[in-house]
mmCIF file of C-alpha atoms in Angstrom:
data_model
loop_
_atom_site.group_PDB
_atom_site.id
_atom_site.type_symbol
_atom_site.label_atom_id
_atom_site.label_comp_id
_atom_site.label_asym_id
_atom_site.label_seq_id
_atom_site.Cartn_x
_atom_site.Cartn_y
_atom_site.Cartn_z
ATOM 1 C CA SER E 30 -0.066 0.045 -0.020
ATOM 2 C CA SER E 31 1.242 3.708 -0.546
ATOM 3 C CA GLY E 32 0.428 6.942 1.555
ATOM 4 C CA ILE E 33 1.754 8.592 4.291
ATOM 5 C CA ASN E 34 2.423 7.308 7.650
ATOM 6 C CA ALA E 35 1.788 9.748 10.141
ATOM 7 C CA GLU E 36 4.074 7.684 12.940
ATOM 8 C CA TYR E 37 6.929 7.745 10.696
ATOM 9 C CA GLY E 38 6.511 10.484 8.317
ATOM 10 C CA GLY E 39 7.172 8.600 5.344
ATOM 11 C CA PRO E 40 5.926 6.088 3.330
ATOM 12 C CA SER E 41 3.878 3.235 4.962
ATOM 13 C CA ILE E 42 4.913 0.158 2.826
ATOM 14 C CA ALA E 43 5.401 -3.664 3.713
ATOM 15 C CA SER E 44 7.105 -4.489 6.826
ATOM 16 C CA ASN E 45 9.918 -6.439 5.165
ATOM 17 C CA ASP E 46 10.849 -3.049 3.385
ATOM 18 C CA LEU E 47 12.954 -0.220 4.444
ATOM 19 C CA GLN E 48 10.812 2.578 6.572
ATOM 20 C CA TRP E 49 11.670 6.135 6.989
ATOM 21 C CA CYS E 50 11.371 8.065 10.110
ATOM 22 C CA PHE E 51 12.706 11.180 11.623
ATOM 23 C CA SER E 52 15.681 11.024 13.713
ATOM 24 C CA GLN E 53 15.683 14.631 15.286
ATOM 25 C CA VAL E 54 13.077 16.886 14.989
ATOM 26 C CA LYS E 55 13.843 20.966 16.198
ATOM 27 C CA GLY E 56 10.748 22.557 17.297
ATOM 28 C CA THR E 57 6.992 21.118 17.530
ATOM 29 C CA VAL E 58 4.170 21.793 15.329
ATOM 30 C CA GLU E 59 2.080 22.581 18.219
ATOM 31 C CA GLU E 60 3.704 25.942 18.977
ATOM 32 C CA ASP E 61 2.281 29.133 17.899
ATOM 33 C CA ILE E 62 4.891 30.248 15.667
ATOM 34 C CA THR E 63 4.987 33.916 14.068
ATOM 35 C CA ASP E 64 5.829 34.630 10.466
ATOM 36 C CA ALA E 65 9.482 35.593 11.617
ATOM 37 C CA ASP E 66 10.030 32.017 12.733
ATOM 38 C CA ILE E 67 9.289 30.183 9.491
ATOM 39 C CA ILE E 68 12.241 28.917 7.886
ATOM 40 C CA SER E 69 12.849 29.933 4.482
ATOM 41 C CA THR E 70 16.216 28.343 3.789
ATOM 42 C CA VAL E 71 18.574 25.264 5.012
ATOM 43 C CA GLN E 72 22.122 24.137 3.888
ATOM 44 C CA PHE E 73 24.933 22.000 5.124
ATOM 45 C CA ASN E 74 28.628 22.812 5.130
ATOM 46 C CA HIS E 75 30.691 20.703 2.914
ATOM 47 C CA ASP E 76 31.534 17.924 5.413
ATOM 48 C CA GLY E 77 28.069 17.689 7.178
ATOM 49 C CA GLU E 78 29.136 18.789 10.354
ATOM 50 C CA PHE E 79 27.255 22.220 10.542
ATOM 51 C CA LEU E 80 23.862 23.080 9.310
ATOM 52 C CA ALA E 81 22.243 26.538 8.946
ATOM 53 C CA THR E 82 18.785 27.497 8.898
ATOM 54 C CA GLY E 83 17.564 30.988 7.870
ATOM 55 C CA ASP E 84 14.287 32.161 8.449
ATOM 56 C CA LYS E 85 11.818 35.301 7.789
ATOM 57 C CA GLY E 86 13.113 37.192 10.728
ATOM 58 C CA GLY E 87 16.460 37.446 9.178
ATOM 59 C CA ARG E 88 18.076 35.246 11.841
ATOM 60 C CA VAL E 89 20.648 32.371 10.827
ATOM 61 C CA VAL E 90 20.707 29.455 13.320
ATOM 62 C CA ILE E 91 23.921 27.099 12.833
ATOM 63 C CA PHE E 92 23.540 23.479 14.337
ATOM 64 C CA GLN E 93 26.476 21.373 15.055
ATOM 65 C CA LYS E 94 26.811 17.923 14.695
ATOM 66 C CA ASP E 95 27.282 15.798 18.068
ATOM 67 C CA LEU E 96 29.952 13.297 18.693
ATOM 68 C CA GLY E 97 27.753 10.905 19.829
ATOM 69 C CA ALA E 98 26.628 7.524 17.767
ATOM 70 C CA LYS E 99 23.047 9.295 17.183
ATOM 71 C CA GLY E 100 24.719 11.848 15.078
ATOM 72 C CA GLU E 101 21.970 14.849 16.443
ATOM 73 C CA TYR E 102 22.499 18.291 15.919
ATOM 74 C CA SER E 103 22.503 20.800 18.560
ATOM 75 C CA VAL E 104 22.566 24.633 18.538
ATOM 76 C CA TYR E 105 25.969 25.923 17.827
ATOM 77 C CA SER E 106 25.327 29.477 17.294
ATOM 78 C CA THR E 107 22.537 31.872 16.568
ATOM 79 C CA PHE E 108 22.813 35.822 15.107
ATOM 80 C CA GLN E 109 20.788 38.215 13.388
ATOM 81 C CA SER E 110 21.994 38.359 9.639
ATOM 82 C CA HIS E 111 19.871 40.873 8.287
ATOM 83 C CA GLU E 112 17.371 43.664 9.416
ATOM 84 C CA PRO E 113 14.526 45.133 7.481
ATOM 85 C CA GLN E 114 15.234 48.115 5.143
ATOM 86 C CA PHE E 115 13.408 50.629 3.344
ATOM 87 C CA ASP E 116 14.655 52.194 -0.182
ATOM 88 C CA TYR E 117 13.860 55.708 -0.336
ATOM 89 C CA LEU E 118 14.257 56.109 -3.844
ATOM 90 C CA LYS E 119 12.028 53.394 -4.748
ATOM 91 C CA SER E 120 9.667 53.720 -1.429
ATOM 92 C CA LEU E 121 9.898 49.672 -1.267
ATOM 93 C CA GLU E 122 10.374 47.910 1.923
ATOM 94 C CA ILE E 123 13.150 45.446 1.746
ATOM 95 C CA GLU E 124 12.088 42.346 3.843
ATOM 96 C CA GLU E 125 14.855 40.791 6.343
ATOM 97 C CA LYS E 126 14.087 37.089 4.977
ATOM 98 C CA ILE E 127 17.057 34.885 4.255
ATOM 99 C CA ASN E 128 16.726 33.951 0.894
ATOM 100 C CA GLU E 129 19.754 31.627 0.510
ATOM 101 C CA ILE E 130 22.763 30.489 2.730
ATOM 102 C CA GLN E 131 26.257 29.249 1.186
ATOM 103 C CA TRP E 132 29.048 27.830 3.074
ATOM 104 C CA LEU E 133 32.509 28.560 2.064
ATOM 105 C CA LYS E 134 34.803 25.610 1.998
ATOM 106 C CA ARG E 135 36.672 25.223 5.647
ATOM 107 C CA GLN E 136 40.286 26.440 6.156
ATOM 108 C CA ASN E 137 40.808 26.627 9.554
ATOM 109 C CA ASN E 138 39.083 26.417 12.980
ATOM 110 C CA ASN E 139 36.810 29.419 11.496
ATOM 111 C CA LEU E 140 33.553 29.055 9.645
ATOM 112 C CA PHE E 141 32.440 31.554 6.678
ATOM 113 C CA LEU E 142 28.795 31.478 5.262
ATOM 114 C CA LEU E 143 27.241 33.930 2.666
ATOM 115 C CA SER E 144 23.665 35.002 3.478
ATOM 116 C CA THR E 145 21.396 36.877 1.468
ATOM 117 C CA ASN E 146 18.065 38.703 1.333
ATOM 118 C CA ASP E 147 16.212 40.241 -1.449
ATOM 119 C CA LYS E 148 19.053 42.918 -1.820
ATOM 120 C CA THR E 149 21.920 42.746 0.217
ATOM 121 C CA ILE E 150 24.565 39.891 0.414
ATOM 122 C CA LYS E 151 27.035 39.362 3.801
ATOM 123 C CA LEU E 152 30.022 37.545 4.262
ATOM 124 C CA TRP E 153 30.027 36.344 7.844
ATOM 125 C CA LYS E 154 32.858 34.916 10.111
ATOM 126 C CA VAL E 155 31.746 32.341 12.837
ATOM 127 C CA SER E 156 34.645 31.889 15.090
ATOM 128 C CA GLU E 157 35.032 30.292 19.053
ATOM 129 C CA ARG E 158 36.391 32.641 21.555
ATOM 130 C CA ARG E 159 38.591 30.470 23.937
ATOM 131 C CA TYR E 160 40.435 33.372 25.768
ATOM 132 C CA ARG E 161 39.796 36.802 26.661
ATOM 133 C CA LEU E 162 41.871 39.812 27.353
ATOM 134 C CA ASP E 163 42.548 40.593 31.445
ATOM 135 C CA GLY E 164 44.675 43.353 33.366
ATOM 136 C CA PHE E 165 43.589 46.249 31.981
ATOM 137 C CA ASN E 166 44.903 49.377 33.630
ATOM 138 C CA LEU E 167 41.667 51.228 33.416
ATOM 139 C CA TYR E 168 39.448 48.539 35.264
ATOM 140 C CA ASP E 169 39.800 46.319 37.904
ATOM 141 C CA GLU E 170 38.721 42.635 37.640
ATOM 142 C CA TYR E 171 35.088 43.336 38.156
ATOM 143 C CA GLY E 172 34.802 45.671 35.539
ATOM 144 C CA ALA E 173 35.232 49.109 37.649
ATOM 145 C CA GLN E 174 37.091 51.974 36.716
ATOM 146 C CA ARG E 175 40.111 52.112 38.637
ATOM 147 C CA ASP E 176 41.674 55.480 40.156
ATOM 148 C CA LEU E 177 44.228 56.407 37.916
ATOM 149 C CA ARG E 178 46.072 58.361 41.038
ATOM 150 C CA SER E 179 46.709 54.894 42.523
ATOM 151 C CA ILE E 180 49.167 53.684 39.598
ATOM 152 C CA ASN E 181 52.118 55.830 40.680
ATOM 153 C CA THR E 182 54.782 53.084 40.530
ATOM 154 C CA SER E 183 55.913 50.870 38.158
ATOM 155 C CA ASP E 184 54.903 47.647 40.220
ATOM 156 C CA LYS E 185 51.104 48.935 40.000
ATOM 157 C CA LEU E 186 51.280 49.012 36.053
ATOM 158 C CA ARG E 187 49.476 46.343 34.603
ATOM 159 C CA ILE E 188 50.365 44.201 31.497
ATOM 160 C CA PRO E 189 47.101 42.862 29.705
ATOM 161 C CA HIS E 190 47.126 39.084 28.796
ATOM 162 C CA LEU E 191 45.066 36.253 27.755
ATOM 163 C CA VAL E 192 43.109 34.177 30.501
ATOM 164 C CA PRO E 193 41.075 31.197 29.415
ATOM 165 C CA VAL E 194 37.236 31.286 29.650
ATOM 166 C CA ASN E 195 35.231 28.854 31.626
ATOM 167 C CA GLU E 196 32.525 28.877 28.771
ATOM 168 C CA LEU E 197 32.783 28.487 25.077
ATOM 169 C CA THR E 198 31.942 31.738 23.345
ATOM 170 C CA VAL E 199 30.734 31.678 19.609
ATOM 171 C CA GLU E 200 30.842 35.078 17.553
ATOM 172 C CA ALA E 201 29.315 35.830 14.422
ATOM 173 C CA THR E 202 31.141 38.921 12.625
ATOM 174 C CA PRO E 203 30.176 40.452 9.540
ATOM 175 C CA LYS E 204 33.154 40.525 7.094
ATOM 176 C CA LYS E 205 31.920 42.080 3.837
ATOM 177 C CA LEU E 206 28.839 43.288 2.337
ATOM 178 C CA TYR E 207 27.839 42.915 -1.495
ATOM 179 C CA ASP E 208 25.094 45.258 -2.178
ATOM 180 C CA LYS E 209 23.647 48.015 -4.695
ATOM 181 C CA ALA E 210 24.227 45.419 -7.883
ATOM 182 C CA HIS E 211 20.584 44.484 -8.128
ATOM 183 C CA MET E 212 17.530 46.147 -9.012
ATOM 184 C CA TYR E 213 15.230 43.118 -8.440
ATOM 185 C CA HIS E 214 14.851 40.622 -5.713
ATOM 186 C CA ILE E 215 17.828 38.281 -5.068
ATOM 187 C CA ASN E 216 16.528 34.442 -5.596
ATOM 188 C CA SER E 217 19.987 32.397 -5.362
ATOM 189 C CA ILE E 218 23.553 32.648 -4.623
ATOM 190 C CA SER E 219 26.184 30.048 -5.439
ATOM 191 C CA LEU E 220 29.704 29.764 -4.809
ATOM 192 C CA ASN E 221 32.025 28.634 -7.457
ATOM 193 C CA SER E 222 34.277 25.706 -7.278
ATOM 194 C CA ASP E 223 37.376 28.314 -6.930
ATOM 195 C CA ASP E 224 36.464 29.155 -3.610
ATOM 196 C CA GLU E 225 37.046 32.806 -4.801
ATOM 197 C CA THR E 226 33.802 33.691 -6.918
ATOM 198 C CA TYR E 227 30.305 33.201 -6.375
ATOM 199 C CA LEU E 228 27.054 34.054 -8.499
ATOM 200 C CA SER E 229 24.108 36.057 -7.362
ATOM 201 C CA ALA E 230 20.811 35.871 -9.553
ATOM 202 C CA ASP E 231 17.772 38.236 -9.662
ATOM 203 C CA ASP E 232 14.671 38.161 -11.859
ATOM 204 C CA LEU E 233 16.623 39.341 -14.877
ATOM 205 C CA ARG E 234 20.554 39.411 -14.335
ATOM 206 C CA ILE E 235 22.970 37.407 -12.934
ATOM 207 C CA ASN E 236 26.301 38.876 -11.645
ATOM 208 C CA LEU E 237 29.492 37.111 -10.650
ATOM 209 C CA TRP E 238 31.389 38.548 -8.013
ATOM 210 C CA HIS E 239 34.940 37.987 -6.300
ATOM 211 C CA LEU E 240 34.933 37.241 -2.555
ATOM 212 C CA ASP E 241 37.554 40.217 -2.114
ATOM 213 C CA SER E 242 35.539 43.008 -3.887
ATOM 214 C CA THR E 243 32.283 44.264 -2.676
ATOM 215 C CA THR E 244 32.460 47.593 -4.881
ATOM 216 C CA GLU E 245 32.185 45.807 -8.239
ATOM 217 C CA CYS E 246 30.842 42.941 -9.990
ATOM 218 C CA TYR E 247 30.256 41.403 -13.581
ATOM 219 C CA ASN E 248 27.134 41.043 -15.237
ATOM 220 C CA VAL E 249 27.283 37.337 -16.944
ATOM 221 C CA VAL E 250 23.670 37.338 -17.666
ATOM 222 C CA ASP E 251 21.211 39.997 -18.973
ATOM 223 C CA ILE E 252 17.643 38.775 -20.096
ATOM 224 C CA LYS E 253 15.775 42.283 -19.654
ATOM 225 C CA PRO E 254 14.184 43.392 -22.867
ATOM 226 C CA VAL E 255 14.261 46.834 -24.237
ATOM 227 C CA ASN E 256 10.467 47.019 -23.890
ATOM 228 C CA MET E 257 9.170 45.367 -20.466
ATOM 229 C CA GLU E 258 5.880 44.443 -22.179
ATOM 230 C CA GLU E 259 7.969 41.886 -24.140
ATOM 231 C CA LEU E 260 9.045 39.899 -21.052
ATOM 232 C CA THR E 261 8.037 36.486 -21.022
ATOM 233 C CA GLU E 262 10.425 34.679 -18.408
ATOM 234 C CA VAL E 263 12.015 35.662 -15.465
ATOM 235 C CA ILE E 264 15.254 33.868 -13.730
ATOM 236 C CA THR E 265 14.584 31.339 -10.957
ATOM 237 C CA ALA E 266 17.955 30.234 -10.010
ATOM 238 C CA ALA E 267 21.704 30.074 -10.954
ATOM 239 C CA LYS E 268 24.204 27.656 -9.760
ATOM 240 C CA PHE E 269 27.725 26.927 -10.456
ATOM 241 C CA HIS E 270 29.293 23.548 -11.531
ATOM 242 C CA PRO E 271 30.535 21.423 -8.476
ATOM 243 C CA GLN E 272 34.059 20.812 -10.330
ATOM 244 C CA HIS E 273 34.279 23.010 -13.341
ATOM 245 C CA CYS E 274 34.588 26.400 -12.270
ATOM 246 C CA ASN E 275 33.714 27.880 -16.082
ATOM 247 C CA TYR E 276 30.444 26.050 -15.952
ATOM 248 C CA PHE E 277 26.989 27.522 -14.742
ATOM 249 C CA VAL E 278 23.273 26.705 -15.155
ATOM 250 C CA TYR E 279 20.380 29.315 -14.709
ATOM 251 C CA SER E 280 16.592 28.137 -15.022
ATOM 252 C CA SER E 281 13.691 30.387 -15.988
ATOM 253 C CA SER E 282 9.784 30.412 -15.215
ATOM 254 C CA LYS E 283 9.274 28.607 -18.331
ATOM 255 C CA GLY E 284 10.724 25.481 -17.039
ATOM 256 C CA THR E 285 14.096 25.990 -19.196
ATOM 257 C CA ILE E 286 17.731 25.180 -17.960
ATOM 258 C CA ARG E 287 20.345 26.906 -19.720
ATOM 259 C CA LEU E 288 24.084 25.518 -19.543
ATOM 260 C CA CYS E 289 26.801 28.471 -20.003
ATOM 261 C CA ASP E 290 30.098 28.419 -20.719
ATOM 262 C CA MET E 291 32.360 31.352 -19.510
ATOM 263 C CA ARG E 292 35.179 30.474 -21.763
ATOM 264 C CA ALA E 293 33.342 31.120 -24.771
ATOM 265 C CA GLN E 294 32.108 34.780 -23.759
ATOM 266 C CA ALA E 295 32.043 36.881 -20.940
ATOM 267 C CA LEU E 296 28.516 37.890 -21.317
ATOM 268 C CA CYS E 297 26.367 34.321 -21.314
ATOM 269 C CA ASP E 298 23.269 35.543 -23.086
ATOM 270 C CA GLN E 299 23.967 33.105 -25.709
ATOM 271 C CA HIS E 300 23.952 29.816 -23.872
ATOM 272 C CA ALA E 301 25.880 26.584 -24.620
ATOM 273 C CA LYS E 302 23.024 24.255 -24.150
ATOM 274 C CA SER E 303 19.340 24.520 -23.472
ATOM 275 C CA MET E 304 17.392 21.734 -21.914
ATOM 276 C CA LEU E 305 13.410 21.742 -21.495
ATOM 277 C CA ASN E 306 10.830 18.898 -20.842
ATOM 278 C CA ILE E 307 7.953 19.870 -22.961
ATOM 279 C CA MET E 308 6.223 17.745 -20.636
ATOM 280 C CA MET E 309 6.795 19.223 -17.816
ATOM 281 C CA LYS E 310 4.778 22.492 -16.087
ATOM 282 C CA PRO E 311 6.679 25.807 -15.781
ATOM 283 C CA PHE E 312 9.043 25.874 -12.588
ATOM 284 C CA ARG E 313 7.697 27.719 -9.821
ATOM 285 C CA SER E 314 10.355 27.400 -7.382
ATOM 286 C CA TYR E 315 14.418 27.681 -8.204
ATOM 287 C CA ARG E 316 14.471 24.423 -5.630
ATOM 288 C CA ARG E 317 13.382 22.312 -8.520
ATOM 289 C CA VAL E 318 16.791 23.147 -10.237
ATOM 290 C CA ASP E 319 18.564 20.744 -7.764
ATOM 291 C CA ALA E 320 16.866 17.728 -9.003
ATOM 292 C CA TRP E 321 17.925 18.172 -12.470
ATOM 293 C CA HIS E 322 21.671 18.736 -11.260
ATOM 294 C CA ASP E 323 23.057 15.362 -12.109
ATOM 295 C CA THR E 324 21.129 15.203 -15.467
ATOM 296 C CA ILE E 325 22.444 18.555 -16.480
ATOM 297 C CA PHE E 326 26.135 17.906 -16.556
ATOM 298 C CA GLU E 327 25.775 14.301 -17.598
ATOM 299 C CA ILE E 328 24.205 15.841 -20.744
ATOM 300 C CA GLY E 329 26.190 18.817 -21.372
ATOM 301 C CA LEU E 330 29.422 17.486 -20.656
#
């Protein structure tokens, strides 16, 4: 028999076959949640040790895999990534909702990730603080201000030093801000395999960024017609190839997936290959692109 088993949350099939169940659930459906608590995106890092979620309230919650045998995840860090803004030139409210999160490959003990809302992309550094500075001259060990007149001899002069903290502190620090490059809402970002560049896509354009540069980007796809009344489709997502840094694909609202090669030309309006299943209905969400991922590059390459 086919159907959904409410107890396991998966297909209800014969007892001899494999059954799927939830190994861990964060939050309960019985809670009265606000619109800001609705999760808008989830993303594992490359080795699966960390899981990041973004919600409509602009918050990012990072979970870390426990060392136990069950492999469950516990909260590692929570921080506010985006705040609501207002574009006074266009009289437009910009929501704080996180549209997508992309992890950078781990190079050291610190974690780096990209998060985006409709207009702004941010690069975050997530680090652990195991030590704190102590021994300041202006303040005592309780944080109260010292009387500077009491520091009248060299033996009363302190040298600041690092001391270990009792509890692990995780800090999220914004390192770079990429904005003012999209006229329309950003729907996806994708990190390149070279770990130096990434794509950002909105309804009509796709831009190529370098992680070190926040002041300029390069437009690689532009489907905006001269007359907006002739607009027949919009871009729904863009993704880099996982191994080849020159290939990327983007999908449209018509259900078309186009493969582009940046070696052929700088502006990839003329794609290398286009794939369209005429039996499928037009895509309504860019999340459908991931289901095509393996097939796309098997055909294209």
